[in-house]
Amino acid sequence: MNILIVEDESRIAKRIERMTRDILGNALQSLKHIDNLHDALWHIENSSLDLVLLDLNLNGESGFDLLTTAVSGAFHTIIISAYKDQAITAFEYGVLDFVPKPFNRDRLEQALNRAITQEIIETSTIKYLAVKKRHRIQLIPVEDLLYIKGAGTYTELFLADGKKELHDKSLEKLEQLLSYSFERIHKSYLAKMSEIKEIIVESGSKYIAELKNGARIPIGRTKYKDIKAKWL
C-alpha cells in the first residue's frame, strides 16, 4: 500500500507512522508524511495512493478543504482527529473511517484493516460522492444516484436527471461506502434497491432489474435469489 499521512503535529505523525509500519508490515510499499494542506493537495493530485490518513486541523486550516479532493480520488480516506463533532460530516463526504484522538494501536489497526480487506461498512451517513470536474470538485448527492456501473478502475454514476458522471473510485470501494442502500446485483453493477420497480426473468436464464425510470440492468445468475429476496 502507498499511504500519505497529513498531520501537522510531528509527534503524532511519527506515532501514526510507527504504528502503521508495525500493523501493515510487508504490505506497506511507501509511507509519506506531509504537515500542510498545500503540499498535501499537490501530492494527492500527482501521486498514486491507496490510502490517506488525514487530520482535520492543520496549522489552523480546516482539513475539509482537502477532504473534498481526497474523497474524489481512487483511494480511501481515513480521518484521524480530535474533533469528534466533525465525524458525522466527514462520513457524509465519504470517508472510510474516523479515528478519534487520542487513539490506540487497536483502533488504528481496525481502520487500516477496513482499507486492506475491503470490509463492508454498515453506515447510512454518506450523503455525497465527490467527482472531479475541470478545475473543481463537484459533490453529487447520493439521493440522486440510481445505479453505478464499473468501468475498469473507474465507475460511472447514473443519476435521476439522466446525467452520467465518472468517479475515480472502483466499484469495490464504492460498494464499501454505499452498502446500506445499494446492492452488488452483478459483477459490474451496484443498484439502489429502492429504485428497482421489477425483477424480470428472460429466456436463457437472464435476469434483469428494471428501475423506476425505465433503465434495465443485468442481475448476475449467482446473485438473483439473494437480490430477489432482499427486494421483496
Coordinates of C-alpha atoms in Angstrom, one line a residue:
M1 CA 0.0 0.0 0.0
N2 CA 1.1 3.6 -0.7
I3 CA 0.0 5.8 2.2
L4 CA 0.0 9.5 2.8
I5 CA -0.2 10.9 6.4
V6 CA -1.4 14.5 6.6
E7 CA -0.7 15.7 10.1
D8 CA 0.8 19.0 11.4
E9 CA 2.0 17.6 14.8
S10 CA 5.3 15.9 14.3
R11 CA 5.0 13.7 17.5
I12 CA 1.6 12.4 16.4
A13 CA 2.7 11.9 12.8
K14 CA 5.6 9.8 14.0
R15 CA 3.3 7.7 16.2
I16 CA 0.9 7.1 13.3
E17 CA 3.8 6.2 11.1
R18 CA 5.3 3.8 13.6
M19 CA 2.0 2.0 14.3
T20 CA 1.2 1.8 10.6
R21 CA 4.5 0.2 9.7
D22 CA 4.1 -2.3 12.5
I23 CA 0.5 -3.1 11.5
L24 CA 1.0 -3.4 7.8
G25 CA 4.5 -4.9 7.7
N26 CA 5.4 -6.1 4.2
A27 CA 2.0 -4.9 2.8
L28 CA 3.3 -1.3 3.1
Q29 CA 5.1 -0.1 0.0
S30 CA 5.5 3.6 0.8
L31 CA 4.6 5.9 3.6
K32 CA 5.0 9.7 3.4
H33 CA 4.2 12.4 5.9
I34 CA 3.2 16.0 4.9
D35 CA 2.3 18.7 7.5
N36 CA 0.4 21.2 5.4
L37 CA -2.6 21.4 3.1
H38 CA -0.9 22.9 0.1
D39 CA 1.8 20.3 -0.2
A40 CA -0.7 17.5 0.6
L41 CA -3.0 18.6 -2.1
W42 CA -0.1 18.6 -4.7
H43 CA 0.9 15.1 -3.6
I44 CA -2.6 13.8 -3.8
E45 CA -3.1 15.1 -7.3
N46 CA 0.3 13.9 -8.5
S47 CA 0.9 10.6 -6.8
S48 CA -0.5 7.1 -6.9
L49 CA -2.0 6.4 -3.5
D50 CA -4.0 3.7 -1.8
L51 CA -4.9 5.5 1.4
V52 CA -4.8 9.0 3.0
L53 CA -4.7 9.4 6.8
L54 CA -5.9 13.0 7.3
D55 CA -6.1 15.3 10.3
L56 CA -8.9 17.9 10.1
N57 CA -7.0 20.8 11.7
L58 CA -3.7 21.6 10.1
N59 CA -1.9 24.7 11.4
G60 CA -5.2 26.3 12.0
E61 CA -6.5 25.4 8.5
S62 CA -9.5 23.2 8.0
G63 CA -8.8 19.7 6.6
F64 CA -12.2 19.8 5.0
D65 CA -10.6 22.0 2.3
L66 CA -8.6 18.9 1.4
L67 CA -11.2 16.3 2.2
T68 CA -13.4 17.0 -0.9
T69 CA -10.4 16.5 -3.1
A70 CA -9.3 13.4 -1.2
V71 CA -12.6 11.6 -1.3
S72 CA -12.9 12.2 -5.1
G73 CA -9.8 10.1 -5.6
A74 CA -9.4 6.4 -6.3
F75 CA -8.1 5.8 -2.8
H76 CA -9.9 5.7 0.6
T77 CA -9.5 8.4 3.2
I78 CA -9.4 7.8 7.0
I79 CA -9.7 10.8 9.3
I80 CA -7.6 10.9 12.5
S81 CA -8.8 13.9 14.5
A82 CA -9.6 15.2 18.0
Y83 CA -12.7 17.0 16.6
K84 CA -15.3 14.2 17.2
D85 CA -18.1 16.6 16.5
Q86 CA -17.0 16.6 12.8
A87 CA -17.2 12.8 12.4
I88 CA -20.8 12.9 11.0
T89 CA -19.9 15.5 8.4
A90 CA -16.7 13.5 7.5
F91 CA -18.8 10.4 6.9
E92 CA -21.3 12.3 4.8
Y93 CA -18.4 13.2 2.5
G94 CA -17.5 9.5 2.1
V95 CA -14.5 8.8 4.3
L96 CA -13.9 5.1 5.2
D97 CA -13.4 5.6 8.9
F98 CA -13.0 8.3 11.6
V99 CA -10.4 7.6 14.3
P100 CA -10.8 10.0 17.2
K101 CA -7.7 11.3 19.1
P102 CA -6.3 10.1 21.4
F103 CA -6.2 6.7 19.7
N104 CA -4.5 3.4 20.5
R105 CA -3.0 0.8 18.2
D106 CA -6.0 -1.4 18.2
R107 CA -8.3 1.4 16.9
L108 CA -5.9 2.4 14.1
E109 CA -5.5 -1.3 13.2
Q110 CA -9.2 -1.6 12.9
A111 CA -9.3 1.3 10.5
L112 CA -6.4 0.1 8.4
N113 CA -7.9 -3.4 8.1
R114 CA -11.0 -1.9 6.6
A115 CA -8.9 -0.4 3.9
I116 CA -7.0 -3.7 3.3
T117 CA -9.8 -6.2 3.4
Q118 CA -12.5 -4.0 1.8
E119 CA -14.8 -4.7 4.7
I120 CA -18.3 -3.6 4.1
I121 CA -19.1 -0.5 6.2
E122 CA -22.6 -0.6 7.8
T123 CA -23.3 3.2 7.8
S124 CA -26.1 5.3 6.5
T125 CA -24.5 8.7 6.9
I126 CA -22.8 9.2 3.5
K127 CA -24.6 11.9 1.6
Y128 CA -22.3 12.8 -1.2
L129 CA -19.9 11.4 -3.8
A130 CA -17.2 13.8 -4.9
V131 CA -16.3 13.7 -8.6
K132 CA -13.6 15.6 -10.3
K133 CA -14.6 18.2 -12.9
R134 CA -12.3 20.5 -14.8
H135 CA -10.6 22.7 -12.1
R136 CA -13.1 21.9 -9.4
I137 CA -14.7 19.1 -7.3
Q138 CA -18.5 18.5 -7.6
L139 CA -20.5 16.9 -4.8
I140 CA -23.1 14.5 -6.1
P141 CA -26.0 13.8 -3.6
V142 CA -26.3 10.1 -3.0
E143 CA -30.1 10.5 -3.1
D144 CA -29.8 11.5 -6.8
L145 CA -27.9 8.3 -7.6
L146 CA -29.8 5.4 -9.2
Y147 CA -27.1 2.9 -10.1
I148 CA -23.4 2.5 -10.7
K149 CA -21.5 0.7 -13.4
G150 CA -17.9 -0.5 -13.2
A151 CA -15.7 0.8 -15.9
G152 CA -12.3 -0.7 -15.4
T153 CA -10.6 1.1 -12.4
Y154 CA -13.3 3.8 -12.6
T155 CA -17.0 3.8 -12.2
E156 CA -19.9 5.5 -14.0
L157 CA -22.6 7.1 -11.8
F158 CA -26.1 7.2 -13.3
L159 CA -28.3 10.0 -11.9
A160 CA -32.0 10.6 -11.6
D161 CA -31.8 13.5 -14.0
G162 CA -30.4 11.3 -16.7
K163 CA -26.8 12.6 -16.4
K164 CA -23.8 10.3 -16.0
E165 CA -20.7 11.2 -14.1
L166 CA -17.3 9.4 -13.9
H167 CA -15.8 8.6 -10.5
D168 CA -12.2 7.6 -9.8
K169 CA -13.1 5.0 -7.2
S170 CA -13.5 1.4 -8.2
L171 CA -16.9 -0.5 -7.8
E172 CA -15.5 -2.4 -4.9
K173 CA -14.6 0.8 -3.0
L174 CA -18.0 2.4 -3.6
E175 CA -19.7 -0.8 -2.5
Q176 CA -17.9 -0.5 0.8
L177 CA -19.2 3.1 1.3
L178 CA -22.8 2.6 -0.1
S179 CA -23.7 -0.8 1.2
Y180 CA -26.7 0.4 3.3
S181 CA -28.8 1.3 0.2
F182 CA -27.0 -0.2 -2.8
E183 CA -26.5 -3.9 -3.6
R184 CA -24.0 -5.5 -5.9
I185 CA -26.5 -7.1 -8.2
H186 CA -23.9 -8.0 -10.9
K187 CA -20.1 -8.1 -11.1
S188 CA -20.3 -4.8 -12.9
Y189 CA -23.2 -3.1 -11.2
L190 CA -24.4 -1.6 -8.0
A191 CA -28.1 -0.7 -7.8
K192 CA -30.2 1.3 -5.3
M193 CA -32.7 -1.3 -4.1
S194 CA -35.4 1.3 -3.5
E195 CA -35.3 2.2 -7.2
I196 CA -36.0 -1.3 -8.5
K197 CA -39.5 -1.5 -9.9
E198 CA -39.5 -5.0 -11.2
I199 CA -37.2 -8.1 -11.5
I200 CA -37.6 -9.8 -14.9
V201 CA -36.7 -13.3 -15.9
E202 CA -35.9 -13.6 -19.6
S203 CA -35.2 -16.6 -21.7
G204 CA -31.8 -18.2 -21.4
S205 CA -31.9 -17.6 -17.6
K206 CA -31.2 -13.9 -17.9
Y207 CA -32.2 -11.7 -15.0
I208 CA -33.0 -8.0 -15.3
A209 CA -33.6 -5.3 -12.8
E210 CA -36.0 -2.7 -14.2
L211 CA -35.7 0.6 -12.4
K212 CA -38.5 3.2 -11.8
N213 CA -37.0 5.4 -14.5
G214 CA -37.1 2.6 -17.1
A215 CA -33.4 1.7 -17.0
R216 CA -32.7 -2.1 -17.3
I217 CA -29.6 -3.5 -15.7
P218 CA -28.5 -7.1 -15.5
I219 CA -28.6 -9.3 -12.4
G220 CA -25.9 -11.9 -12.0
R221 CA -27.1 -15.5 -12.0
T222 CA -25.4 -16.3 -8.7
K223 CA -27.0 -13.1 -7.2
Y224 CA -30.5 -13.5 -8.4
K225 CA -32.1 -15.4 -5.4
D226 CA -30.4 -13.1 -2.9
I227 CA -31.4 -9.9 -4.7
K228 CA -35.0 -11.0 -5.2
A229 CA -35.3 -11.9 -1.5
K230 CA -34.0 -8.5 -0.4
W231 CA -36.1 -6.7 -2.9
L232 CA -39.3 -8.4 -1.9

